[in-house]
CSV table of C-alpha atoms in Angstrom, one decimal:
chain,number,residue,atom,x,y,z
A,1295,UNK,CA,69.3,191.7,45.1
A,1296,UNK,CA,66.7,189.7,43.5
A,1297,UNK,CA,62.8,189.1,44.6
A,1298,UNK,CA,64.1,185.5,45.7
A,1299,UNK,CA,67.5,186.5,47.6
A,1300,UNK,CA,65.4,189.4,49.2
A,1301,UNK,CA,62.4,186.7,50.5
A,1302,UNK,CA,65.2,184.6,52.0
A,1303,UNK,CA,67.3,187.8,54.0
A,1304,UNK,CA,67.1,187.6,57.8
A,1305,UNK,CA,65.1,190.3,59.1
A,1306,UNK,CA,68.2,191.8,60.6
A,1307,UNK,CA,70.2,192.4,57.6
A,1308,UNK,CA,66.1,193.5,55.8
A,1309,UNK,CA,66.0,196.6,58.4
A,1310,UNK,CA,69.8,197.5,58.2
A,1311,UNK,CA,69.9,197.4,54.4
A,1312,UNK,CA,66.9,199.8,54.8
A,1313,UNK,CA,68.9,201.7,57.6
A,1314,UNK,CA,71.7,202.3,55.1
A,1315,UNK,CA,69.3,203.6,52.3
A,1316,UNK,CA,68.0,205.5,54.4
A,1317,UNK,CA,70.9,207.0,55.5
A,1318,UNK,CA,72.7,207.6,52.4
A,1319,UNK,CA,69.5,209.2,51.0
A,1320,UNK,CA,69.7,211.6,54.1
A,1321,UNK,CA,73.4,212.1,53.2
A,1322,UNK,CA,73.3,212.9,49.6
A,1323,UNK,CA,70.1,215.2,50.6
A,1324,UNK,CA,72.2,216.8,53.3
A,1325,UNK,CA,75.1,217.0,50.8
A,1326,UNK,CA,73.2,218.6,48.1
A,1327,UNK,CA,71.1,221.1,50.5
A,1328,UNK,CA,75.2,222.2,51.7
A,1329,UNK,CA,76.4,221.9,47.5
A,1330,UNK,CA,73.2,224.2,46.8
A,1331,UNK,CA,74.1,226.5,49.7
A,1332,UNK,CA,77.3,227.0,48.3
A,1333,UNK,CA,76.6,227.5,44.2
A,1334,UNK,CA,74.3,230.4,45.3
A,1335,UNK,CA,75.7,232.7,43.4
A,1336,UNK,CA,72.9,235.2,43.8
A,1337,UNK,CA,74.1,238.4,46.2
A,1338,UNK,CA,71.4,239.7,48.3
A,1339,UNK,CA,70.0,242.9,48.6
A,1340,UNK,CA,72.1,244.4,51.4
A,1341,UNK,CA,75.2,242.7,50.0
A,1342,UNK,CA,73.8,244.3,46.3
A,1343,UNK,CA,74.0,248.1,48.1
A,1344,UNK,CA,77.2,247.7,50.2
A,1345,UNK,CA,78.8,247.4,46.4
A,1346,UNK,CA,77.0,250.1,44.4
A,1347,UNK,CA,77.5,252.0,47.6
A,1348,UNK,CA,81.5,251.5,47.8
A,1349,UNK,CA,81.5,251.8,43.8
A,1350,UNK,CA,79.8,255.1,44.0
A,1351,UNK,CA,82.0,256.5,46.4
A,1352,UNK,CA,85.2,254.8,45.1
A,1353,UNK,CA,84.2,257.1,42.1
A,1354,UNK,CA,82.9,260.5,43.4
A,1355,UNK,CA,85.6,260.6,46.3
A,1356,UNK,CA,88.7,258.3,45.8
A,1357,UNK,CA,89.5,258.9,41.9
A,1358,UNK,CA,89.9,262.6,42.1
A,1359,UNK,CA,93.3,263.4,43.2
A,1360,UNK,CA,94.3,259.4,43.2
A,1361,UNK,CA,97.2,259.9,41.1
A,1362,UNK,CA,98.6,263.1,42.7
A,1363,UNK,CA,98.0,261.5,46.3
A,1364,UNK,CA,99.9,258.4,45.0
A,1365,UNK,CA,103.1,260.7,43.7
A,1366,UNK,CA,103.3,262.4,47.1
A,1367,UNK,CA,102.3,260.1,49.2
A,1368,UNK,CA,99.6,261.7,50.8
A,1369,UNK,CA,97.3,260.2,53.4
A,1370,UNK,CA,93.6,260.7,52.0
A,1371,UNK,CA,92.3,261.8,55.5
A,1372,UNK,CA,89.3,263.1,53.8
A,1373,UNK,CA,88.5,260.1,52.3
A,1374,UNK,CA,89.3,257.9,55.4
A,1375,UNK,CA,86.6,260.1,57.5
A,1376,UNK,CA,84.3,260.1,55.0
A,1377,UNK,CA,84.4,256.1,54.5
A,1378,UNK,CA,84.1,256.1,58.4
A,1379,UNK,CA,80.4,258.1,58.2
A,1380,UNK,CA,79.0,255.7,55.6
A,1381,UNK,CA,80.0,252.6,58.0
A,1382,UNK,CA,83.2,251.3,55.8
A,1383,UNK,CA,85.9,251.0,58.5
A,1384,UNK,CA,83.5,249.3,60.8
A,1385,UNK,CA,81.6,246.9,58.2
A,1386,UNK,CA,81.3,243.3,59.8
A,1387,UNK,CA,81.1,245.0,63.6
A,1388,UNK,CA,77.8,244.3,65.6
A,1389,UNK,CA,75.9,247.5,65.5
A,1390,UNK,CA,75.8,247.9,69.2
A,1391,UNK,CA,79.6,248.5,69.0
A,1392,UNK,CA,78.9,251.2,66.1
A,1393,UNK,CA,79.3,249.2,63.0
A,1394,UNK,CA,77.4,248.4,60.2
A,1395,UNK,CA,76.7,244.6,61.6
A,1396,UNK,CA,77.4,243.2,57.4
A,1397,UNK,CA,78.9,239.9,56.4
A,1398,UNK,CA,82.0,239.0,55.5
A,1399,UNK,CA,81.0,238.4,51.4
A,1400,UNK,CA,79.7,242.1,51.5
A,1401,UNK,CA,83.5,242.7,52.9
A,1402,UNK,CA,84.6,241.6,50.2
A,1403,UNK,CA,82.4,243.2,48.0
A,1404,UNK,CA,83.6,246.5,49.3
A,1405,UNK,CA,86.8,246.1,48.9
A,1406,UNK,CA,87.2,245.1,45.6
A,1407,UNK,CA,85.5,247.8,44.4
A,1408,UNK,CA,87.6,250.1,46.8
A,1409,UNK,CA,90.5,248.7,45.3
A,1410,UNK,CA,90.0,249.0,42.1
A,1411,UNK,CA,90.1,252.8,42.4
A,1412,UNK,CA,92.3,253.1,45.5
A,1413,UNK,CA,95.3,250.8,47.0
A,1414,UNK,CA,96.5,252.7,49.5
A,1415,UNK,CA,92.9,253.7,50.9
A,1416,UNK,CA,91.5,249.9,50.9
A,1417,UNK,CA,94.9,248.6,53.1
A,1418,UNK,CA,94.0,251.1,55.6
A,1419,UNK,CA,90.0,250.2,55.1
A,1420,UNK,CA,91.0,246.0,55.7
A,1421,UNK,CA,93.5,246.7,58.5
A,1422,UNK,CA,91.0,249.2,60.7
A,1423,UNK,CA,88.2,246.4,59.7
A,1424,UNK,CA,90.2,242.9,59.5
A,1425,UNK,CA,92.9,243.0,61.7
A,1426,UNK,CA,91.7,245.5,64.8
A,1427,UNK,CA,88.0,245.5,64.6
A,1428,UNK,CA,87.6,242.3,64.2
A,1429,UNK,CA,90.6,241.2,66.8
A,1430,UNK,CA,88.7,243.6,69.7
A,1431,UNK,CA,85.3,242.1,69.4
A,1432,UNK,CA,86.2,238.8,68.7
A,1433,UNK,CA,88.8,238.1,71.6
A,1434,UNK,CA,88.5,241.4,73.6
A,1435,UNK,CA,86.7,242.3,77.3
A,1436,UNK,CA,83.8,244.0,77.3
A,1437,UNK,CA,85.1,247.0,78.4
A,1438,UNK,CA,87.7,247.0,75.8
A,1439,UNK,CA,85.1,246.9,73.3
A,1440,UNK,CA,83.3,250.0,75.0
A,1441,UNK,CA,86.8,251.8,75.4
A,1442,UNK,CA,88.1,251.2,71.9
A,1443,UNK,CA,86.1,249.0,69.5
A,1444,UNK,CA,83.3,251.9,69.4
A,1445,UNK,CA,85.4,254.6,68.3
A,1446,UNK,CA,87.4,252.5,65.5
A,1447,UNK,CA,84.2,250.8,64.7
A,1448,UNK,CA,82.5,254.5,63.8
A,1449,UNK,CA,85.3,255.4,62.3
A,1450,UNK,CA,86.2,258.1,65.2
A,1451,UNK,CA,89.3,257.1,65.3
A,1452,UNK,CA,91.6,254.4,62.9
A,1453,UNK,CA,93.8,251.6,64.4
A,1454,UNK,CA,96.7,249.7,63.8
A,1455,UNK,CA,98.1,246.2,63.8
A,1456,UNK,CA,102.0,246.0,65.0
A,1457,UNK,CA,103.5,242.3,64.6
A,1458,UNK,CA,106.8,243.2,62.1
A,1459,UNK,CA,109.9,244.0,63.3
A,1460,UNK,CA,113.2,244.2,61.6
A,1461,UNK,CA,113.9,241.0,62.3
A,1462,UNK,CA,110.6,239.2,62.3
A,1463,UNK,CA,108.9,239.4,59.7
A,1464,UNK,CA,107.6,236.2,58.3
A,1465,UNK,CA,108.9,234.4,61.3
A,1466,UNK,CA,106.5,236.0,63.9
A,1467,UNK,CA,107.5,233.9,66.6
A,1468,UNK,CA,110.9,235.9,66.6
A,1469,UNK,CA,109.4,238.6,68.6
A,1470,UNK,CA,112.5,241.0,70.1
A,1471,UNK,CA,109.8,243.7,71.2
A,1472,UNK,CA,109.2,243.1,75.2
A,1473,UNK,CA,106.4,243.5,77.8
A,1474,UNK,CA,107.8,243.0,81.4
A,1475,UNK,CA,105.4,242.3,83.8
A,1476,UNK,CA,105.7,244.5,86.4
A,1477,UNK,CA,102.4,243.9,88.6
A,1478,UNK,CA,99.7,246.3,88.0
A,1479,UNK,CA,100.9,247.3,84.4
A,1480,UNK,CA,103.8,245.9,81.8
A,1481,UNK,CA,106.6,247.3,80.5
A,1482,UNK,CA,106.8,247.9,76.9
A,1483,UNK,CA,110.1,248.1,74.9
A,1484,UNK,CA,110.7,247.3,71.1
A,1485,UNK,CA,110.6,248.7,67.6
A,1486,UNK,CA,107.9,247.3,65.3
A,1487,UNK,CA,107.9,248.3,61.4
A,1488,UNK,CA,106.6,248.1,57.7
A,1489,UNK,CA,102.9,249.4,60.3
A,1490,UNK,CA,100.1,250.4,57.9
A,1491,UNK,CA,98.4,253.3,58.9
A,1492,UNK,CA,101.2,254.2,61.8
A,1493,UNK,CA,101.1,257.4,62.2
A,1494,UNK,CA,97.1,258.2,61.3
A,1495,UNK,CA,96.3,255.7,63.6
A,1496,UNK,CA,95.7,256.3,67.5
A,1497,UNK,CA,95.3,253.1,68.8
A,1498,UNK,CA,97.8,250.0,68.0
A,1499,UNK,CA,97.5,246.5,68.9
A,1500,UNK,CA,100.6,245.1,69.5
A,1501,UNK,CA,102.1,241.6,70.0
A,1502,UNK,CA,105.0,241.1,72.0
A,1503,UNK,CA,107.6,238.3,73.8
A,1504,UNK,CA,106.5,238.4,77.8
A,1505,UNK,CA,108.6,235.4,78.8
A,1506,UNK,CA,111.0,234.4,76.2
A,1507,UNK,CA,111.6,231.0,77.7
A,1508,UNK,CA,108.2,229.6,76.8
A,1509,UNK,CA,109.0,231.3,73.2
A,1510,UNK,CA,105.5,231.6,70.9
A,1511,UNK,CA,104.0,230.2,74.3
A,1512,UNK,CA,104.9,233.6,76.0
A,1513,UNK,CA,104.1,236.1,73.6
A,1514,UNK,CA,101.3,238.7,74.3
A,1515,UNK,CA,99.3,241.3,72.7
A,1516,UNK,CA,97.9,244.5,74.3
A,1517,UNK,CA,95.8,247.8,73.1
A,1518,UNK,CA,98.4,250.6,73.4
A,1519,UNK,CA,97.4,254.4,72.5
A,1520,UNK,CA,100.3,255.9,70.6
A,1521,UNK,CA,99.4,259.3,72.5
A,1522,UNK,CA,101.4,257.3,75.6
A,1523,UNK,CA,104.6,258.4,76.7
A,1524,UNK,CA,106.9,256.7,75.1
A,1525,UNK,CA,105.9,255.6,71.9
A,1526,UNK,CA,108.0,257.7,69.3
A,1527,UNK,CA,106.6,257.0,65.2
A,1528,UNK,CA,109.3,256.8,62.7
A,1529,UNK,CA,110.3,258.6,59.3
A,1530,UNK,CA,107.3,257.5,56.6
A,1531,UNK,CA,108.8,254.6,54.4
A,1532,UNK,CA,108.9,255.5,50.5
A,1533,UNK,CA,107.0,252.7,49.1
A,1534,UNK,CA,107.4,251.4,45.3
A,1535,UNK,CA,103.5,251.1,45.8
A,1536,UNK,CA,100.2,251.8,48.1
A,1537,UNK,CA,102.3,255.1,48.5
A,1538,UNK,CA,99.0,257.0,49.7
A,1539,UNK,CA,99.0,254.9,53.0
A,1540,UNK,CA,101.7,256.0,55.8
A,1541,UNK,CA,103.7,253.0,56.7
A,1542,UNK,CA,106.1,253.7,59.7
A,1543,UNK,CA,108.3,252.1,62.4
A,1544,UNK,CA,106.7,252.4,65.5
A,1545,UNK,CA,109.2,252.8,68.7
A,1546,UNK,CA,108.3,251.6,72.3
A,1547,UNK,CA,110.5,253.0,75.4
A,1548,UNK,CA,109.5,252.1,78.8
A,1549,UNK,CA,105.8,252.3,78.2
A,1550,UNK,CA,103.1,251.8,80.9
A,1551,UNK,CA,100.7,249.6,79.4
A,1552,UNK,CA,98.1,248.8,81.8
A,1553,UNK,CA,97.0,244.9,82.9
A,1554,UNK,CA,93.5,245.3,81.5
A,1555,UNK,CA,94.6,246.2,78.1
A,1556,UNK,CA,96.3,242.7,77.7
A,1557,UNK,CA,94.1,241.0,75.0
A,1558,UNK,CA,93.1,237.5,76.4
A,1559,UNK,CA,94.9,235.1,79.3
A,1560,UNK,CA,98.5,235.4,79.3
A,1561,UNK,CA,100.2,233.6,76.7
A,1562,UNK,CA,97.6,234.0,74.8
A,1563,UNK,CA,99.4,236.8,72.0
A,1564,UNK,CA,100.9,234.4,69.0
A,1565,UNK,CA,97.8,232.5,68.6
A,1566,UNK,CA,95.7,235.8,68.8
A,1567,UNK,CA,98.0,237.1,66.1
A,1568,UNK,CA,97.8,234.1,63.6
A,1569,UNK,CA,93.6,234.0,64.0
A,1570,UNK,CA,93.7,238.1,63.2
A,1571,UNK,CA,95.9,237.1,60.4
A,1572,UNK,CA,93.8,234.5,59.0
A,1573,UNK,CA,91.1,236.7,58.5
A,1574,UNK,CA,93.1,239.3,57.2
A,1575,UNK,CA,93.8,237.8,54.7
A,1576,UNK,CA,90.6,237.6,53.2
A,1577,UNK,CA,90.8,241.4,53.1
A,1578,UNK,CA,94.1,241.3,51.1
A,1579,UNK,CA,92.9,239.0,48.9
A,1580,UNK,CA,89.8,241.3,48.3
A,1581,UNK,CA,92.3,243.7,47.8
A,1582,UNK,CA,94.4,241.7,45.2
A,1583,UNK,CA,90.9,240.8,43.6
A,1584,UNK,CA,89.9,244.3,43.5
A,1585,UNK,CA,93.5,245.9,41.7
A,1586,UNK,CA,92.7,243.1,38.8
A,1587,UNK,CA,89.6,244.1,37.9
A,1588,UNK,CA,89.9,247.6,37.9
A,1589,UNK,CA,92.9,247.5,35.2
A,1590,UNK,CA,91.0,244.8,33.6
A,1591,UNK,CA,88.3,247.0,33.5
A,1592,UNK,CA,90.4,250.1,32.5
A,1593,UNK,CA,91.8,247.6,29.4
A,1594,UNK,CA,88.7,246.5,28.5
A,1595,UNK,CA,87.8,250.4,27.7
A,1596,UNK,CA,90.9,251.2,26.1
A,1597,UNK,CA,90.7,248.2,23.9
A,1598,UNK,CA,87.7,249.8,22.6
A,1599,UNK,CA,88.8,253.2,21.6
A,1600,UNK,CA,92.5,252.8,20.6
A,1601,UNK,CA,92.8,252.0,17.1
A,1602,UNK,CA,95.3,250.2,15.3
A,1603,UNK,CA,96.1,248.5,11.9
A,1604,UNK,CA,92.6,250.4,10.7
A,1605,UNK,CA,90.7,249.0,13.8
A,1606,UNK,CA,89.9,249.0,17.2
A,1607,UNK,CA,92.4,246.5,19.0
A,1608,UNK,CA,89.6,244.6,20.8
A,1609,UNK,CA,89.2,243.2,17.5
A,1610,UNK,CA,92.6,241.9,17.1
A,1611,UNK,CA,92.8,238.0,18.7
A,1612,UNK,CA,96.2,239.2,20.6
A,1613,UNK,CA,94.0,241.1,22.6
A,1614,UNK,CA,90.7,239.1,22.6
A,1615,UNK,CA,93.2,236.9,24.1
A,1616,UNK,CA,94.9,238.4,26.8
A,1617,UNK,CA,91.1,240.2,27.8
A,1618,UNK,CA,90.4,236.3,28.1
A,1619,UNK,CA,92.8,235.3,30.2
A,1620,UNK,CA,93.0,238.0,32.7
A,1621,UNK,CA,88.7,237.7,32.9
A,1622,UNK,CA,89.2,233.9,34.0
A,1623,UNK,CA,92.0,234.5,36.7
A,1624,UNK,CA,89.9,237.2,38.0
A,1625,UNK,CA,86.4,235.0,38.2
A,1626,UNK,CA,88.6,232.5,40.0
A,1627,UNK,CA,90.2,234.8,42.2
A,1628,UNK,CA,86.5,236.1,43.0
A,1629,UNK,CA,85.3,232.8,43.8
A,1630,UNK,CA,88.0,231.9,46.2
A,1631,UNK,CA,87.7,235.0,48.1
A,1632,UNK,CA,83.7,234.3,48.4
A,1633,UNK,CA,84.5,231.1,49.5
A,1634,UNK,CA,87.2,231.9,52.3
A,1635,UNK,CA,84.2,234.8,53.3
A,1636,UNK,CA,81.4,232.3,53.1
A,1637,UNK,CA,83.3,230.2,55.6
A,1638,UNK,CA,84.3,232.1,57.7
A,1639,UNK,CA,80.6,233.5,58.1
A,1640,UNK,CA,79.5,230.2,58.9
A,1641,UNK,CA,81.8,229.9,61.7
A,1642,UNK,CA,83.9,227.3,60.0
A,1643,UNK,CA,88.0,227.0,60.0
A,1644,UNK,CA,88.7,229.3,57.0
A,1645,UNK,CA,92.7,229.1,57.7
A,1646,UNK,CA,93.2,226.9,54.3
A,1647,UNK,CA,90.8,228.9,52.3
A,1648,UNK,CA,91.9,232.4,53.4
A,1649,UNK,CA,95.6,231.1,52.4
A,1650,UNK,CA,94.6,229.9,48.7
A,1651,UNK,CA,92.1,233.1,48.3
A,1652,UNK,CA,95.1,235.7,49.2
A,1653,UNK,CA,97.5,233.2,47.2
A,1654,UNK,CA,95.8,233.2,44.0
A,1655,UNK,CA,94.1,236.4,44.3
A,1656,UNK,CA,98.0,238.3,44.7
A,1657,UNK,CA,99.5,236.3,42.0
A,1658,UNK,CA,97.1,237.1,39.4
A,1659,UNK,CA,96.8,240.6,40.5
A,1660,UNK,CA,100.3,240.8,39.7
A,1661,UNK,CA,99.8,239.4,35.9
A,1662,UNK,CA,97.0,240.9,35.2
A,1663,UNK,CA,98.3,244.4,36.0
A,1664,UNK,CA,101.7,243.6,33.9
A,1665,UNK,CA,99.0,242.5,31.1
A,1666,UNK,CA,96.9,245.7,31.5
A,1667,UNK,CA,100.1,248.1,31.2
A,1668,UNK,CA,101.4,245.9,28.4
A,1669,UNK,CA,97.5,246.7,26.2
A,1670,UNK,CA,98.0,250.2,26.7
A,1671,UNK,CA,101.3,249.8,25.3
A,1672,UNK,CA,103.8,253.4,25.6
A,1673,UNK,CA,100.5,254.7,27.7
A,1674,UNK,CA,100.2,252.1,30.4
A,1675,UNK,CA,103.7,253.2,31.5
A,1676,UNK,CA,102.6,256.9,32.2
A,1677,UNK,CA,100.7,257.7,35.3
A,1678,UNK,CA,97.9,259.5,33.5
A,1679,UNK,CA,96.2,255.9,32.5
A,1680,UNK,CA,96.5,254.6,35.9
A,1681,UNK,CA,97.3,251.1,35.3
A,1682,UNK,CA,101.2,251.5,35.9
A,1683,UNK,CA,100.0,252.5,39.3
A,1684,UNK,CA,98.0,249.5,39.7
A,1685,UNK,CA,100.6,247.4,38.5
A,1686,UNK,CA,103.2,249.0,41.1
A,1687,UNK,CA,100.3,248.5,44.1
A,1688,UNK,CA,99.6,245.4,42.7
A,1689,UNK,CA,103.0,243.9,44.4
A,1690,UNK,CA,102.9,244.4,47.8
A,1691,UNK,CA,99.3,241.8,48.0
A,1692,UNK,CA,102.2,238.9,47.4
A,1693,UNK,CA,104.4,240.3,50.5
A,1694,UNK,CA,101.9,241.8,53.6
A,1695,UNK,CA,100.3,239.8,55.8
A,1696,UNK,CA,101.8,237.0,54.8
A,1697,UNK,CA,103.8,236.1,51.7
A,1698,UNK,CA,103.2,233.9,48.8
A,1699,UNK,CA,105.5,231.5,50.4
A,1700,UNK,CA,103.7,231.7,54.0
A,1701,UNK,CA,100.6,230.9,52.1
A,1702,UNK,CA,102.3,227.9,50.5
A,1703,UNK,CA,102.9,226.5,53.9
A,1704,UNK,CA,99.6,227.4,55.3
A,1705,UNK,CA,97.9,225.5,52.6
A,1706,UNK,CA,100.1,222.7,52.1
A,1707,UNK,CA,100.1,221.9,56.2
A,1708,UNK,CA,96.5,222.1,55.6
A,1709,UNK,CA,96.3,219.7,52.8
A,1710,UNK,CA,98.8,217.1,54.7
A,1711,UNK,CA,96.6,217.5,58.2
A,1712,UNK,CA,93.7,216.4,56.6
């Protein structure tokens, strides 16, 4: 608009073209404040210690005897209590419940660095924090929190999240495990299975079909101790991978589960289960995200001390090349699961971004992995090098809470929503 067209606009449309300016400078100022928020890529002290404190113990306490734990499948109880003192299965909990009162980026954080060492020890370390911590002081009683979130929070005790059953896996709406109401308590039947940290855990959160005629509108989920009669644990499962953690069926015959261990209004159990999930899935991811690194890590160091053709191989491009590669998926994968953490920290919807994180984060855990056993050559298939290991846990982060196609659906109902 010129001096002359401007000296002949009506007051009115003078003070709203000013109105809009105005506006859209607030807007691009708001926009860029948010953008800036974001692209702070700078962790902060506490999130700074959380790491080198999970990378120092990852070191000192979970590489010796990771191998032989993997082999026979041994729980690392040690390890478990240990990561309970320093605040680890308790991490994002308020402090007034026991935990460590962190942030969900310094989750993350400790995590990756847990899993880069230790596959079966992180699952445990996200299910105690992601799925029942988080699921009691988000959505449970007060007196819940006192009876149960303390203990699991400090690490006391370790919990377990029971949705699977043999014929509802990724279909969680197909619940066959029952809670009859019967008045002052319910009834408990079922079998649940594929349960991480089954039989080390003492407390399970269970979700389960109370009125089958209102179908995902009827489902439940209640705090049940396994030291209750009537709960029987199943034979341990013999993994491929995370063979360290003890994955059972749980069994549920005619047990008494008291009315105020019901988590939230009645009906309230499927969408309590898909929230839990949501943020679990963050902790996969960080799971996935940790696995890469540490055989990318492991392959950067042998690519510097194995010679061949008169050289170290980190001077042939094949290598350069592959090193490349797998240090791009992993920035990426990084950078999803801050974002998804970020998010969900701010108290915004994180469903579509928790999806993408754990999506992206389990597929390239999976290629880098095969790429890290494949630089090692005849010594990334032996256990000794500890990337065939890696590459074996590595599979598991596209199946458990949620599979690559679940993921798919979460993110493309997301993208057609909006």
């Amino acid at each position: 608009m010129n001096a002359q067209e401007h000296k002949n606009t009506p007051r009115f449309y003078k003070n709203l073209s000013i109105r809009f300016q105005v506006a859209n400078s607030f807007i691009m100022f708001a926009f860029s404040k948010h953008i800036l928020t974001i692209m702070n890529f700078q962790l902060t002290e506490e999130q700074l210690m959380i790491q080198q404190a999970a990378r120092d113990f990852s070191q000192s306490e979970l590489l010796p005897g990771v191998i032989e734990r993997d082999e026979h499948q041994k729980f690392p109880a040690e390890q478990m209590k240990k990561m309970g003192e320093l605040g680890f299965l308790g991490l994002m909990v308020d402090p007034k419940y026991g935990g460590a009162g962190m942030d969900t980026i310094s989750y993350v954080l400790a995590m990756e660095e847990i899993s880069k060492i230790d596959a079966s020890a992180s699952v445990c370390m996200s299910v105690n924090n992601s799925l029942v911590c988080w699921g009691l002081e988000t959505f449970g009683t007060e007196e819940q929190k006192q009876k149960y979130l303390v203990p699991l929070a400090t690490g006391e005790v370790i919990g377990a999240f029971l949705l699977s059953e043999p014929e509802a896996g990724s279909d969680a709406t197909s619940q066959r495990t029952t809670a009859e109401d019967k008045g002052d308590h319910y009834l408990l039947n079922g079998t649940k299975n594929w349960i991480t940290n089954g039989n080390s855990a003492t407390h399970y959160l269970v979700i389960a079909q109370t009125d089958i005629e209102k179908k995902h509108r009827g489902i439940n989920a209640f705090i049940v101790e396994k030291a209750w009669d009537g709960v029987t644990v199943g034979g341990k499962e013999n993994k491929m991978g995370i063979r360290g953690s003890d994955t059972h069926s749980i069994m549920f015959q005619d047990v008494k589960v008291p009315k105020e261990n019901r988590i939230g209004e009645d009906g309230f159990g499927f969408t309590f289960a898909m929230k839990v999930l949501s943020g679990g899935r963050i902790g996969i991811a960080s799971q996935a995200l940790g696995i890469a690194s540490g055989a990318y890590e492991l392959s950067v160091k042998y690519a510097k001390e194995r010679k061949a053709f008169g050289t170290e191989i980190m001077n042939h491009q094949a290598i350069q090349f592959k090193l490349a590669d797998m240090a791009t998926q992993i920035e990426g994968a990084r950078l999803l699961c801050f974002k998804a953490a970020w998010l969900k920290d701010q108290h915004m919807n994180y469903d579509m971004a928790s999806a993408t994180a754990k999506l992206y984060a389990s597929e390239i855990a999976q290629s880098v992995t095969t790429e890290a056993v494949q630089i090692h050559g005849g010594y990334g298939y032996v256990k000794e090098f500890h990337v065939e290991r890696l590459m074996r846990d590595a599979k598991i982060t596209q199946i458990y809470e949620g599979t690559s196609e679940v993921q798919r659906i979460v993110i493309s109902r997301g993208i057609l929503k909006g």
